[in-house]
């Protein structure tokens, strides 16, 4: 019913999908989006570096070349042709980032989203929200323009693999998002809807307020004691912490349990690695 509808930031609605307590839901949402940011950061920075380099090369070659050609300067056409090379590379960088997000140059269907742990219950609830928003029949989200007006977005905005950026509090992650028909899009989104009805429609199961999320890390760590990869591990060696983190993540997956965040797993892995190094040094003295 209309009187049950609320006008809320999409981020708040996402938090309610995750947890019955809005504050706890926001904390979980921040954890999810922080993990997404860490997973895509270096790939994005490489593409951004390529973008700025090709943009600079385009500005100092193509634009002067066009100017020289129009002014009738001899050799202006050659400069302009040379400038087309970085310009084409510039377009290639943009196309690459769009393809990574939408699977092609146009957003035709929802892509597999980027998450540190797709099996995390909070992530699954967030994806249920996005599944509803990907439907054309769902009320449209919108953003507010500088003149105070509102502009709706269509369901294709939620097709991209980086859709978690749309509910992120942090601007760096939102700045990575390309909209389906243009370039970068980092606006805060709003939605007027009956949130309880949306949750029911999506068959989401928000965590109950006050239920602390715990992880069976003791069994996970114990499972590594006799693991062949651990026994064969060379200490010290670069990459050991990441290898242990991957083993822990695989253990949670094999037990169909929610895994901690990537940051927490790396801390567990560091503790395990410290123990291994101490034991190896102790055995070497015997």
Short mmCIF file of C-alpha atoms in Angstrom, two decimals:
data_model
loop_
_atom_site.label_atom_id
_atom_site.label_comp_id
_atom_site.label_asym_id
_atom_site.label_seq_id
_atom_site.Cartn_x
_atom_site.Cartn_y
_atom_site.Cartn_z
CA UNK A 1 0.00 0.00 0.00
CA UNK A 2 1.14 3.56 -0.67
CA UNK A 3 1.31 4.56 2.97
CA UNK A 4 3.96 1.83 3.47
CA UNK A 5 6.25 3.30 0.88
CA UNK A 6 9.37 5.14 1.94
CA UNK A 7 11.72 7.37 -0.02
CA UNK A 8 15.19 6.18 0.95
CA UNK A 9 18.75 6.09 -0.36
CA UNK A 10 19.30 2.79 -2.12
CA UNK A 11 22.17 2.15 0.27
CA UNK A 12 19.75 2.15 3.23
CA UNK A 13 17.43 -0.28 1.45
CA UNK A 14 20.42 -2.56 0.78
CA UNK A 15 21.32 -2.46 4.49
CA UNK A 16 17.78 -3.56 5.41
CA UNK A 17 18.06 -6.47 2.99
CA UNK A 18 21.21 -7.55 4.80
CA UNK A 19 20.18 -7.10 8.43
CA UNK A 20 17.02 -6.29 10.37
CA UNK A 21 19.10 -3.69 12.20
CA UNK A 22 19.86 -0.89 9.77
CA UNK A 23 23.14 0.09 11.46
CA UNK A 24 24.45 -3.46 11.44
CA UNK A 25 23.34 -3.81 7.84
CA UNK A 26 25.30 -0.70 6.87
CA UNK A 27 28.41 -2.08 8.59
CA UNK A 28 28.06 -5.33 6.65
CA UNK A 29 27.50 -3.40 3.44
CA UNK A 30 30.66 -1.36 4.05
CA UNK A 31 32.61 -4.59 4.56
CA UNK A 32 31.29 -6.04 1.31
CA UNK A 33 32.04 -2.95 -0.78
CA UNK A 34 35.50 -2.52 0.79
CA UNK A 35 36.35 -6.08 -0.26
CA UNK A 36 35.06 -5.39 -3.79
CA UNK A 37 37.24 -2.29 -4.00
CA UNK A 38 40.34 -4.24 -2.99
CA UNK A 39 39.62 -6.92 -5.58
CA UNK A 40 39.36 -4.52 -8.53
CA UNK A 41 41.74 -1.75 -7.42
CA UNK A 42 44.90 -2.75 -9.29
CA UNK A 43 43.08 -3.73 -12.48
CA UNK A 44 41.30 -0.39 -12.47
CA UNK A 45 44.50 1.55 -11.73
CA UNK A 46 46.26 -0.09 -14.67
CA UNK A 47 43.39 0.87 -16.96
CA UNK A 48 43.19 4.36 -15.47
CA UNK A 49 46.95 4.87 -16.02
CA UNK A 50 46.56 3.74 -19.62
CA UNK A 51 43.57 6.06 -20.02
CA UNK A 52 45.40 9.16 -18.71
CA UNK A 53 48.51 8.39 -20.77
CA UNK A 54 46.58 7.95 -24.02
CA UNK A 55 44.42 11.00 -23.26
CA UNK A 56 47.55 13.12 -22.76
CA UNK A 57 49.10 11.78 -25.97
CA UNK A 58 45.87 12.51 -27.84
CA UNK A 59 45.74 16.09 -26.57
CA UNK A 60 49.34 16.89 -27.57
CA UNK A 61 49.13 15.27 -31.03
CA UNK A 62 45.62 15.02 -32.45
CA UNK A 63 44.34 18.44 -31.39
CA UNK A 64 47.39 20.37 -32.63
CA UNK A 65 47.34 18.25 -35.80
CA UNK A 66 43.74 19.25 -36.48
CA UNK A 67 44.60 22.87 -35.75
CA UNK A 68 47.61 22.83 -38.07
CA UNK A 69 45.56 21.19 -40.82
CA UNK A 70 42.80 23.79 -40.59
CA UNK A 71 45.39 26.56 -40.58
CA UNK A 72 47.05 25.14 -43.68
CA UNK A 73 50.37 24.41 -41.95
CA UNK A 74 52.50 21.99 -43.92
CA UNK A 75 52.68 18.56 -42.26
CA UNK A 76 49.58 19.18 -40.17
CA UNK A 77 47.85 16.16 -41.67
CA UNK A 78 50.74 13.93 -40.64
CA UNK A 79 50.55 15.13 -37.04
CA UNK A 80 46.80 14.57 -37.02
CA UNK A 81 47.18 11.03 -38.37
CA UNK A 82 49.79 10.27 -35.70
CA UNK A 83 47.37 11.62 -33.11
CA UNK A 84 44.75 9.10 -34.21
CA UNK A 85 46.90 6.31 -32.78
CA UNK A 86 46.64 7.34 -29.08
CA UNK A 87 43.01 8.34 -29.70
CA UNK A 88 42.17 4.81 -30.83
CA UNK A 89 44.06 3.40 -27.85
CA UNK A 90 42.06 5.73 -25.60
CA UNK A 91 38.81 4.34 -26.97
CA UNK A 92 40.20 0.84 -26.54
CA UNK A 93 40.84 1.41 -22.83
CA UNK A 94 37.26 2.64 -22.32
CA UNK A 95 35.89 -0.31 -24.28
CA UNK A 96 37.95 -2.72 -22.20
CA UNK A 97 36.59 -1.40 -18.90
CA UNK A 98 33.03 -1.48 -20.26
CA UNK A 99 33.41 -5.07 -21.46
CA UNK A 100 34.77 -6.11 -18.07
CA UNK A 101 31.65 -4.69 -16.41
CA UNK A 102 28.91 -5.58 -18.90
CA UNK A 103 30.35 -8.47 -20.91
CA UNK A 104 30.20 -6.37 -24.08
CA UNK A 105 29.74 -2.83 -25.32
CA UNK A 106 26.05 -2.88 -24.39
CA UNK A 107 24.34 -4.11 -21.23
CA UNK A 108 22.23 -7.02 -22.48
CA UNK A 109 21.96 -9.22 -19.38
CA UNK A 110 23.13 -9.29 -15.76
CA UNK A 111 26.78 -10.24 -15.35
CA UNK A 112 28.37 -12.21 -12.54
CA UNK A 113 29.09 -9.67 -9.82
CA UNK A 114 32.50 -9.10 -8.29
CA UNK A 115 32.62 -10.07 -4.60
CA UNK A 116 35.31 -11.35 -2.28
CA UNK A 117 32.98 -14.13 -1.14
CA UNK A 118 29.83 -14.64 -3.24
CA UNK A 119 28.59 -17.27 -0.76
CA UNK A 120 28.52 -14.80 2.14
CA UNK A 121 24.93 -14.60 3.40
CA UNK A 122 25.03 -10.79 3.37
CA UNK A 123 26.23 -10.85 -0.24
CA UNK A 124 23.45 -13.25 -1.22
CA UNK A 125 20.85 -10.93 0.30
CA UNK A 126 22.38 -7.95 -1.50
CA UNK A 127 22.23 -9.86 -4.78
CA UNK A 128 18.55 -10.59 -4.15
CA UNK A 129 17.96 -6.85 -4.01
CA UNK A 130 19.83 -6.36 -7.27
CA UNK A 131 17.84 -9.22 -8.86
CA UNK A 132 14.64 -7.30 -8.11
CA UNK A 133 16.10 -4.02 -9.40
CA UNK A 134 17.13 -5.76 -12.63
CA UNK A 135 13.46 -6.30 -13.47
CA UNK A 136 11.81 -3.76 -15.75
CA UNK A 137 8.62 -3.88 -13.67
CA UNK A 138 10.33 -2.75 -10.45
CA UNK A 139 9.96 0.93 -9.48
CA UNK A 140 12.83 2.91 -10.92
CA UNK A 141 15.72 4.19 -8.83
CA UNK A 142 16.72 7.79 -9.44
CA UNK A 143 19.36 10.36 -8.64
CA UNK A 144 19.00 14.03 -7.88
CA UNK A 145 20.39 16.57 -10.32
CA UNK A 146 22.07 19.83 -9.34
CA UNK A 147 18.96 21.83 -10.25
CA UNK A 148 16.91 19.79 -7.75
CA UNK A 149 15.21 17.64 -10.35
CA UNK A 150 15.16 13.86 -10.41
CA UNK A 151 16.32 11.55 -13.17
CA UNK A 152 15.38 7.89 -13.23
CA UNK A 153 17.76 5.13 -14.25
CA UNK A 154 16.69 1.92 -15.91
CA UNK A 155 17.29 -1.66 -14.83
CA UNK A 156 20.43 -2.05 -16.95
CA UNK A 157 22.45 -0.05 -14.41
CA UNK A 158 22.24 -3.13 -12.18
CA UNK A 159 23.48 -5.53 -14.87
CA UNK A 160 27.17 -4.69 -14.43
CA UNK A 161 29.66 -6.84 -12.52
CA UNK A 162 30.58 -3.81 -10.40
CA UNK A 163 26.99 -3.08 -9.31
CA UNK A 164 28.00 -3.12 -5.64
CA UNK A 165 29.51 0.32 -6.32
CA UNK A 166 25.96 1.69 -6.59
CA UNK A 167 25.43 1.14 -2.85
CA UNK A 168 28.93 2.02 -1.70
CA UNK A 169 29.53 4.87 0.71
CA UNK A 170 33.06 5.41 -0.58
CA UNK A 171 33.51 7.60 -3.65
CA UNK A 172 36.62 5.75 -5.00
CA UNK A 173 34.59 2.60 -5.66
CA UNK A 174 31.62 4.52 -7.06
CA UNK A 175 33.99 6.34 -9.42
CA UNK A 176 34.94 3.01 -11.01
CA UNK A 177 31.39 2.36 -12.19
CA UNK A 178 30.52 2.91 -15.86
CA UNK A 179 26.86 3.38 -16.65
CA UNK A 180 25.34 1.25 -19.45
CA UNK A 181 25.05 4.05 -21.99
CA UNK A 182 27.74 6.56 -21.05
CA UNK A 183 30.88 7.02 -19.01
CA UNK A 184 31.53 7.21 -15.28
CA UNK A 185 28.58 7.38 -12.93
CA UNK A 186 28.96 7.98 -9.19
CA UNK A 187 25.64 9.55 -8.14
CA UNK A 188 23.83 8.54 -4.96
CA UNK A 189 20.68 6.60 -5.84
CA UNK A 190 17.26 6.76 -4.19
CA UNK A 191 14.19 4.56 -4.40
CA UNK A 192 10.60 5.00 -3.24
CA UNK A 193 9.25 1.60 -2.31
CA UNK A 194 7.72 -0.61 0.33
CA UNK A 195 10.97 -2.15 1.59
CA UNK A 196 9.27 -4.99 3.46
CA UNK A 197 7.39 -5.93 0.30
CA UNK A 198 10.62 -5.83 -1.72
CA UNK A 199 12.32 -8.12 0.80
CA UNK A 200 9.43 -10.54 0.60
CA UNK A 201 9.39 -10.37 -3.20
CA UNK A 202 13.13 -11.07 -3.36
CA UNK A 203 12.85 -13.89 -0.78
CA UNK A 204 15.70 -12.31 1.13
CA UNK A 205 16.51 -13.43 4.66
CA UNK A 206 18.12 -10.51 6.53
CA UNK A 207 20.25 -11.39 9.54
CA UNK A 208 18.44 -10.74 12.80
CA UNK A 209 19.54 -7.78 14.86
CA UNK A 210 21.91 -8.65 17.67
CA UNK A 211 23.02 -11.89 16.08
CA UNK A 212 26.76 -11.54 15.92
CA UNK A 213 28.37 -13.11 12.92
CA UNK A 214 30.88 -15.71 14.04
CA UNK A 215 33.25 -17.84 12.04
CA UNK A 216 34.52 -21.32 12.83
CA UNK A 217 38.12 -20.28 12.29
CA UNK A 218 39.53 -22.77 14.82
CA UNK A 219 38.46 -25.78 12.75
CA UNK A 220 39.52 -23.99 9.58
CA UNK A 221 43.03 -23.40 10.91
CA UNK A 222 43.27 -26.92 12.35
CA UNK A 223 42.42 -28.32 8.93
CA UNK A 224 45.67 -26.86 7.58
CA UNK A 225 48.02 -28.64 10.01
CA UNK A 226 48.55 -31.71 7.85
CA UNK A 227 47.66 -30.10 4.54
CA UNK A 228 50.23 -31.14 1.87
CA UNK A 229 50.58 -27.58 0.59
CA UNK A 230 51.46 -26.38 4.10
CA UNK A 231 53.98 -29.20 4.66
CA UNK A 232 55.65 -28.40 1.34
CA UNK A 233 55.65 -24.65 1.92
CA UNK A 234 59.04 -22.94 1.80
CA UNK A 235 59.50 -20.48 4.66
CA UNK A 236 60.08 -17.62 4.24
CA UNK A 237 58.76 -17.13 0.73
CA UNK A 238 56.73 -14.38 -0.83
CA UNK A 239 53.12 -15.29 -1.46
CA UNK A 240 52.78 -17.76 1.43
CA UNK A 241 50.22 -15.63 3.24
CA UNK A 242 48.02 -15.42 0.16
CA UNK A 243 48.34 -19.18 -0.38
CA UNK A 244 47.21 -19.86 3.19
CA UNK A 245 44.34 -17.39 2.79
CA UNK A 246 43.18 -19.26 -0.32
CA UNK A 247 43.30 -22.58 1.55
CA UNK A 248 41.19 -21.14 4.36
CA UNK A 249 38.70 -19.74 1.86
CA UNK A 250 38.49 -23.12 0.14
CA UNK A 251 37.82 -24.82 3.49
CA UNK A 252 34.86 -22.54 4.21
CA UNK A 253 33.54 -23.20 0.72
CA UNK A 254 33.84 -26.98 1.14
CA UNK A 255 31.86 -26.77 4.39
CA UNK A 256 29.25 -24.46 2.80
CA UNK A 257 29.88 -21.92 5.55
CA UNK A 258 30.00 -18.15 5.29
CA UNK A 259 33.64 -17.09 5.15
CA UNK A 260 35.06 -14.02 6.87
CA UNK A 261 36.00 -11.04 4.74
CA UNK A 262 39.18 -11.20 2.69
CA UNK A 263 40.83 -8.82 5.14
CA UNK A 264 40.00 -11.10 8.09
CA UNK A 265 41.18 -14.17 6.19
CA UNK A 266 44.50 -12.47 5.52
CA UNK A 267 44.89 -11.80 9.26
CA UNK A 268 44.18 -15.47 10.03
CA UNK A 269 46.68 -16.47 7.35
CA UNK A 270 49.32 -14.19 8.86
CA UNK A 271 48.82 -15.83 12.28
CA UNK A 272 49.13 -19.29 10.73
CA UNK A 273 52.26 -18.27 8.84
CA UNK A 274 53.85 -16.89 12.01
CA UNK A 275 53.24 -20.20 13.80
CA UNK A 276 54.69 -22.17 10.88
CA UNK A 277 57.82 -20.01 10.82
CA UNK A 278 58.33 -20.36 14.59
CA UNK A 279 57.91 -24.13 14.43
CA UNK A 280 60.31 -24.44 11.52
CA UNK A 281 62.95 -22.38 13.37
CA UNK A 282 62.49 -24.46 16.51
CA UNK A 283 62.90 -27.71 14.57
CA UNK A 284 66.01 -26.35 12.83
CA UNK A 285 67.75 -25.84 16.19
CA UNK A 286 67.32 -29.48 17.20
#
